[in-house]
JSON list of C-alpha atoms in Angstrom, two decimals:
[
{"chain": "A", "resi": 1, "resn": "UNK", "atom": "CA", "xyz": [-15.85, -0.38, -43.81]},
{"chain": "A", "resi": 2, "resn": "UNK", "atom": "CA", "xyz": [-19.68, 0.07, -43.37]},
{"chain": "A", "resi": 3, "resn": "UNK", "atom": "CA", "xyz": [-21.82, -1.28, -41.10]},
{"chain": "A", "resi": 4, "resn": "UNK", "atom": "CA", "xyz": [-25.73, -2.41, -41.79]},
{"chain": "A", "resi": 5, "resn": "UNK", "atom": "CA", "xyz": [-27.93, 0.07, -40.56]},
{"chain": "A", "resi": 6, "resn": "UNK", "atom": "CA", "xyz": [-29.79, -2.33, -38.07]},
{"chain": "A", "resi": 7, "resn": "UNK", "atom": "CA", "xyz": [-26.47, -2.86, -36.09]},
{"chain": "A", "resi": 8, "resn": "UNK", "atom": "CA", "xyz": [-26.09, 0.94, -35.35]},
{"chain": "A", "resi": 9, "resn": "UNK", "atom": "CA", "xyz": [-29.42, 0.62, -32.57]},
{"chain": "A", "resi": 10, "resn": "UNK", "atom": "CA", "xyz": [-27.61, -3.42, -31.25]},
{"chain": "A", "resi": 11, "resn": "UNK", "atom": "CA", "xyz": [-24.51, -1.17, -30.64]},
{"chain": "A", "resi": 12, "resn": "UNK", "atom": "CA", "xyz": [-26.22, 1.49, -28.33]},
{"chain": "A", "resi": 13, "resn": "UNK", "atom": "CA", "xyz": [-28.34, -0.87, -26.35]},
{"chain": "A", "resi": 14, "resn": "UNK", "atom": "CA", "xyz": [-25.56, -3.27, -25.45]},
{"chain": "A", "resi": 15, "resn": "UNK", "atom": "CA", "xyz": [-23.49, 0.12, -23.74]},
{"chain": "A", "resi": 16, "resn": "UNK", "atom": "CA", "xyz": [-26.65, 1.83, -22.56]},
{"chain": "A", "resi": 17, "resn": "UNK", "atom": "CA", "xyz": [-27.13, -1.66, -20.90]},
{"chain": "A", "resi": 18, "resn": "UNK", "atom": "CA", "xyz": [-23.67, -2.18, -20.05]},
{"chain": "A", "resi": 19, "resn": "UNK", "atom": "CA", "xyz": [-23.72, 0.88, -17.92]},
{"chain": "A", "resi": 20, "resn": "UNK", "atom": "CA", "xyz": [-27.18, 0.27, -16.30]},
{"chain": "A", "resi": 21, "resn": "UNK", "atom": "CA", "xyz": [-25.90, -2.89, -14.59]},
{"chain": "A", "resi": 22, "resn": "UNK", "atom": "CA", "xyz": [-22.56, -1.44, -13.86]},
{"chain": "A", "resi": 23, "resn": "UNK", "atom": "CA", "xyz": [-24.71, 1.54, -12.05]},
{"chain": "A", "resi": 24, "resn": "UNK", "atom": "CA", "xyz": [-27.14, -0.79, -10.42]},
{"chain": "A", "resi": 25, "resn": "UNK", "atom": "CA", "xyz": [-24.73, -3.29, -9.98]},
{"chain": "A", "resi": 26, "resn": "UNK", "atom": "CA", "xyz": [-22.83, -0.87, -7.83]},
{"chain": "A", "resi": 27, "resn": "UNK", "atom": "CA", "xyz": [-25.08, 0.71, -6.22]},
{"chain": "A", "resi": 28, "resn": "UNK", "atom": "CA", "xyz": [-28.19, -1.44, -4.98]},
{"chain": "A", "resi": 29, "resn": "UNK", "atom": "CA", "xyz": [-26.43, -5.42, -5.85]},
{"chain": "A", "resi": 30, "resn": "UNK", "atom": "CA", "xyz": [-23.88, -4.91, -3.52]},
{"chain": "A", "resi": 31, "resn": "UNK", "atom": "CA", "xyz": [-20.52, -4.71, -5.60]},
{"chain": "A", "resi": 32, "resn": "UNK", "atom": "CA", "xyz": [-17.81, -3.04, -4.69]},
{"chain": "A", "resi": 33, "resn": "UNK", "atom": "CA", "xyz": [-14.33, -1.95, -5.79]},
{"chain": "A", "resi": 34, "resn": "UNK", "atom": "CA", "xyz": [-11.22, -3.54, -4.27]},
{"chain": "A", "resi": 35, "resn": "UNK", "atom": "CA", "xyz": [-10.06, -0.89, -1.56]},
{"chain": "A", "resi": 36, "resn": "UNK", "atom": "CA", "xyz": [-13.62, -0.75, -0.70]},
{"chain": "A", "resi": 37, "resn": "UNK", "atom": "CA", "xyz": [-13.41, -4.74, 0.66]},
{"chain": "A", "resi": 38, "resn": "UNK", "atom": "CA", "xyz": [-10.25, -4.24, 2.21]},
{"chain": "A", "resi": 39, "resn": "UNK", "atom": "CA", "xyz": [-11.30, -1.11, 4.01]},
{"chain": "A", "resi": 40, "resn": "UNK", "atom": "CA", "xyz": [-14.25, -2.99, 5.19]},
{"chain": "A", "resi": 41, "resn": "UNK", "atom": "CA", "xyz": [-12.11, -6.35, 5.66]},
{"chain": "A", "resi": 42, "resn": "UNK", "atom": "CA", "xyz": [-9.43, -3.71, 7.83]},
{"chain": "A", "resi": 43, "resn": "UNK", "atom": "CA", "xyz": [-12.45, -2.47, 9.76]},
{"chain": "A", "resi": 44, "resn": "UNK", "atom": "CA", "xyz": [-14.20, -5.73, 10.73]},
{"chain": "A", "resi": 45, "resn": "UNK", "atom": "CA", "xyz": [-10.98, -7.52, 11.73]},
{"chain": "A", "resi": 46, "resn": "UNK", "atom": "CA", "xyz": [-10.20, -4.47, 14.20]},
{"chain": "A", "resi": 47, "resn": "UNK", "atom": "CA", "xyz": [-13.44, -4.75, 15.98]},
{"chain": "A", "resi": 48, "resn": "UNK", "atom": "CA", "xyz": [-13.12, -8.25, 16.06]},
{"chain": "A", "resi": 49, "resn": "UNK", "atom": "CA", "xyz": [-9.49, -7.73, 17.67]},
{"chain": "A", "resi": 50, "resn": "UNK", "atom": "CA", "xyz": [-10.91, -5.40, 19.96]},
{"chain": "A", "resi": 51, "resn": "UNK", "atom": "CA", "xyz": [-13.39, -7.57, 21.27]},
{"chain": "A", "resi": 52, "resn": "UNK", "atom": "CA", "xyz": [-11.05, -10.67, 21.77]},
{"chain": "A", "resi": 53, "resn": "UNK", "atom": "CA", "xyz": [-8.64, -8.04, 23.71]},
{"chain": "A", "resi": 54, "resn": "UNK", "atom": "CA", "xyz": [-11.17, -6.80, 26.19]},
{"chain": "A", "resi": 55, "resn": "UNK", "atom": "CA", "xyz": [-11.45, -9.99, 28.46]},
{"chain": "A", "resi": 56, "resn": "UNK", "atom": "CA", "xyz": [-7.49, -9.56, 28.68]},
{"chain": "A", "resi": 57, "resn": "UNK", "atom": "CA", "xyz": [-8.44, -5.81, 29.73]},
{"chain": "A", "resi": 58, "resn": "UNK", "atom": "CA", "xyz": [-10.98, -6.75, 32.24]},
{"chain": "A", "resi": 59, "resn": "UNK", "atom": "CA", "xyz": [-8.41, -9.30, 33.48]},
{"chain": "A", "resi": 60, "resn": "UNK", "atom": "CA", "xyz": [-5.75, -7.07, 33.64]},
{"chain": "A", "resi": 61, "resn": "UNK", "atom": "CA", "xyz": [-7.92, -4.60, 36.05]},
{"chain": "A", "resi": 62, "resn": "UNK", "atom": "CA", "xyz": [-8.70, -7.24, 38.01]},
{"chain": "A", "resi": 63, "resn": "UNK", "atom": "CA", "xyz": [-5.64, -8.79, 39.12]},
{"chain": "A", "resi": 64, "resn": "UNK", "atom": "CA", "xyz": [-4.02, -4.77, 39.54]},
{"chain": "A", "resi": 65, "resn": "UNK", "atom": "CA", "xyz": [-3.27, -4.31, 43.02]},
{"chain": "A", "resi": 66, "resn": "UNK", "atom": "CA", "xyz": [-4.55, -0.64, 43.18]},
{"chain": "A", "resi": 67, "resn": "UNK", "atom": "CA", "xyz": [-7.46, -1.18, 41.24]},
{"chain": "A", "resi": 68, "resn": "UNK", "atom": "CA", "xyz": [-9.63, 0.39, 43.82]},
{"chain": "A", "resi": 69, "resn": "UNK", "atom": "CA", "xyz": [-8.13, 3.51, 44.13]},
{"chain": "A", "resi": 70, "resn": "UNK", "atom": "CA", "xyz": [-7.32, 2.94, 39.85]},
{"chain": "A", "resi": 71, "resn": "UNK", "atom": "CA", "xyz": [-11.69, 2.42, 39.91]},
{"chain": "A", "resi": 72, "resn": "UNK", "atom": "CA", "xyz": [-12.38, 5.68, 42.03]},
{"chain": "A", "resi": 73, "resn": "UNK", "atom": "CA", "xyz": [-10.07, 7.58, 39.75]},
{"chain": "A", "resi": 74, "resn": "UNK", "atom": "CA", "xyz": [-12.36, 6.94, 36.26]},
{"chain": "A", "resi": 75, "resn": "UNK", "atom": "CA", "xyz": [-15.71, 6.70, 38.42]},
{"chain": "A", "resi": 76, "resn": "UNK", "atom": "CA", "xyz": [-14.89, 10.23, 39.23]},
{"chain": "A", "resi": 77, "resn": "UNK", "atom": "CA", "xyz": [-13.84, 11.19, 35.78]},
{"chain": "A", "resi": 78, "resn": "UNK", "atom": "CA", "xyz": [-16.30, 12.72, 33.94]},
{"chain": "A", "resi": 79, "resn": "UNK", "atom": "CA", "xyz": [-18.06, 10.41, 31.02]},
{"chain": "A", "resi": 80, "resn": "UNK", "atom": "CA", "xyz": [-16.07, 12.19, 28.29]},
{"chain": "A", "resi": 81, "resn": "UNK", "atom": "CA", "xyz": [-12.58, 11.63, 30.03]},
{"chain": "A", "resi": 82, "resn": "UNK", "atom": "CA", "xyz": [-12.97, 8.24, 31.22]},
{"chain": "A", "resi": 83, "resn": "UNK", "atom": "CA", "xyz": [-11.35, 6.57, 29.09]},
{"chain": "A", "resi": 84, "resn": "UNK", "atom": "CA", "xyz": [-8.24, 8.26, 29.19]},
{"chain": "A", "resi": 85, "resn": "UNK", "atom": "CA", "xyz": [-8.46, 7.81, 32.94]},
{"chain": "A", "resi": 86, "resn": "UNK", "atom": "CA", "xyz": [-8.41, 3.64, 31.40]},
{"chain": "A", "resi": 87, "resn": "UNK", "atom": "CA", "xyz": [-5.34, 4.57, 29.74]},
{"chain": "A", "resi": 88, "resn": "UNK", "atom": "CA", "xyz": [-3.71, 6.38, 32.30]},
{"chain": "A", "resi": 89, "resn": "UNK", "atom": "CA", "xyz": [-4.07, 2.89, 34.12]},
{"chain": "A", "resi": 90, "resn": "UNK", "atom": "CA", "xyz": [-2.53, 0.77, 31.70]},
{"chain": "A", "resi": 91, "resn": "UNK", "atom": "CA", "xyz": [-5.09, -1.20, 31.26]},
{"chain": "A", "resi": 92, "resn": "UNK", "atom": "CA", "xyz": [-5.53, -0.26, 27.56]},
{"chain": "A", "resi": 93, "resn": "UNK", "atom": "CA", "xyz": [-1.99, -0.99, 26.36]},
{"chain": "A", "resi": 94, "resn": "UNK", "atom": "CA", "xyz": [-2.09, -4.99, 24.71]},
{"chain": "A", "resi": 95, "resn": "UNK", "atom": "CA", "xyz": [0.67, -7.25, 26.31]},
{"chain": "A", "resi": 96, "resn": "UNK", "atom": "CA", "xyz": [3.89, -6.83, 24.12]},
{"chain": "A", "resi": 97, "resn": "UNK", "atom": "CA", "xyz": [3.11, -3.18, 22.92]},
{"chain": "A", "resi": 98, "resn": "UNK", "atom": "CA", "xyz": [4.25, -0.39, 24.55]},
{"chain": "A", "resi": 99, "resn": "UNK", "atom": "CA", "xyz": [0.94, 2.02, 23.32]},
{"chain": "A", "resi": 100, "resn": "UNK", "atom": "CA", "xyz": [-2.20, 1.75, 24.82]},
{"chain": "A", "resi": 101, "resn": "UNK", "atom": "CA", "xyz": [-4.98, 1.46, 22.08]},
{"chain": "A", "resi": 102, "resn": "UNK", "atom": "CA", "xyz": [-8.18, 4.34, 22.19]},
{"chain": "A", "resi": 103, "resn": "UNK", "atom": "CA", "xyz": [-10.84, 1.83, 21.08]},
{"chain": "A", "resi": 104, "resn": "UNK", "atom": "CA", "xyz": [-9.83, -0.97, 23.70]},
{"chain": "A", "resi": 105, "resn": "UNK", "atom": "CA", "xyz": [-9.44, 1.89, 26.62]},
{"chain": "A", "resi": 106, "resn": "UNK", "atom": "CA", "xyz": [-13.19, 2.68, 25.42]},
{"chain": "A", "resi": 107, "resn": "UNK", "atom": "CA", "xyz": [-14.31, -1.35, 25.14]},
{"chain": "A", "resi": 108, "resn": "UNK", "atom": "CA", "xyz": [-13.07, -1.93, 28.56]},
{"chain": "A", "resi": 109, "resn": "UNK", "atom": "CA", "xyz": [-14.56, 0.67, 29.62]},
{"chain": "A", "resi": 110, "resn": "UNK", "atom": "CA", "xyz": [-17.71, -1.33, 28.49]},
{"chain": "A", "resi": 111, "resn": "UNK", "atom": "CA", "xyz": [-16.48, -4.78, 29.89]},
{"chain": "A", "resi": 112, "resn": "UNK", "atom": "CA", "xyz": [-15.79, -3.36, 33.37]},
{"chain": "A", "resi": 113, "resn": "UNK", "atom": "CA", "xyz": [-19.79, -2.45, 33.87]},
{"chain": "A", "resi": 114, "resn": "UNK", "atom": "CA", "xyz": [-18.37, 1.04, 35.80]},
{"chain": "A", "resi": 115, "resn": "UNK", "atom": "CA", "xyz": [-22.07, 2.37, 36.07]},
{"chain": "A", "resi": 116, "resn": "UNK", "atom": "CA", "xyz": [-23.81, -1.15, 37.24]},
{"chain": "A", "resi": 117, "resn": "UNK", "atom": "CA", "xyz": [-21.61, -1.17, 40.23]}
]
């Protein structure tokens, strides 16, 4: 089968366009693929947990009954090793778990306002 001539420069434009959206459409309109959106849905729901969590951190140093001694210890730890001095408290580990969680140790750290005190 033959094609008219004029068709033959239709063809080309219509992919040469096709893959100038697809480009700009991926890289400045804000597409993007499916495990892109969940990793950023993932993401933004664990910060979101975090946050919720830390007022039950902050709580749960509060109401410890060696907090003092518990506040000395990570006051005295250096900035880099605080938060595992959080940990080591147990205030990091989320009621019905059994492992304390890294990013709440370091939010609490936040929510107990160590330096303003």
């Amino acid at each position: 089968m033959t094609y008219p001539e004029w068709l033959k420069p239709g063809a080309y434009g219509a992919v040469i366009g096709a893959v100038a959206i697809t480009v700009t459409g991926f890289s400045w309109g804000g597409w993007m693929t499916e495990s892109g959106a969940n990793s950023m849905a993932g993401s933004r729901s664990h910060n979101e947990l975090i946050a919720a969590m830390v007022p039950v951190c902050v709580n749960m140093a509060l109401q410890d009954a060696d907090r003092t001694a518990k506040l000395a210890t990570i006051r005295d730890a250096t900035t880099y090793k605080r938060r595992d001095a959080v940990i080591a408290a147990g205030w990091a580990t989320v009621p019905g778990t059994e492992t304390p969680d890294r990013d709440l140790a370091q939010a609490c750290l936040a929510g107990l306002n160590l330096d303003a005190s």
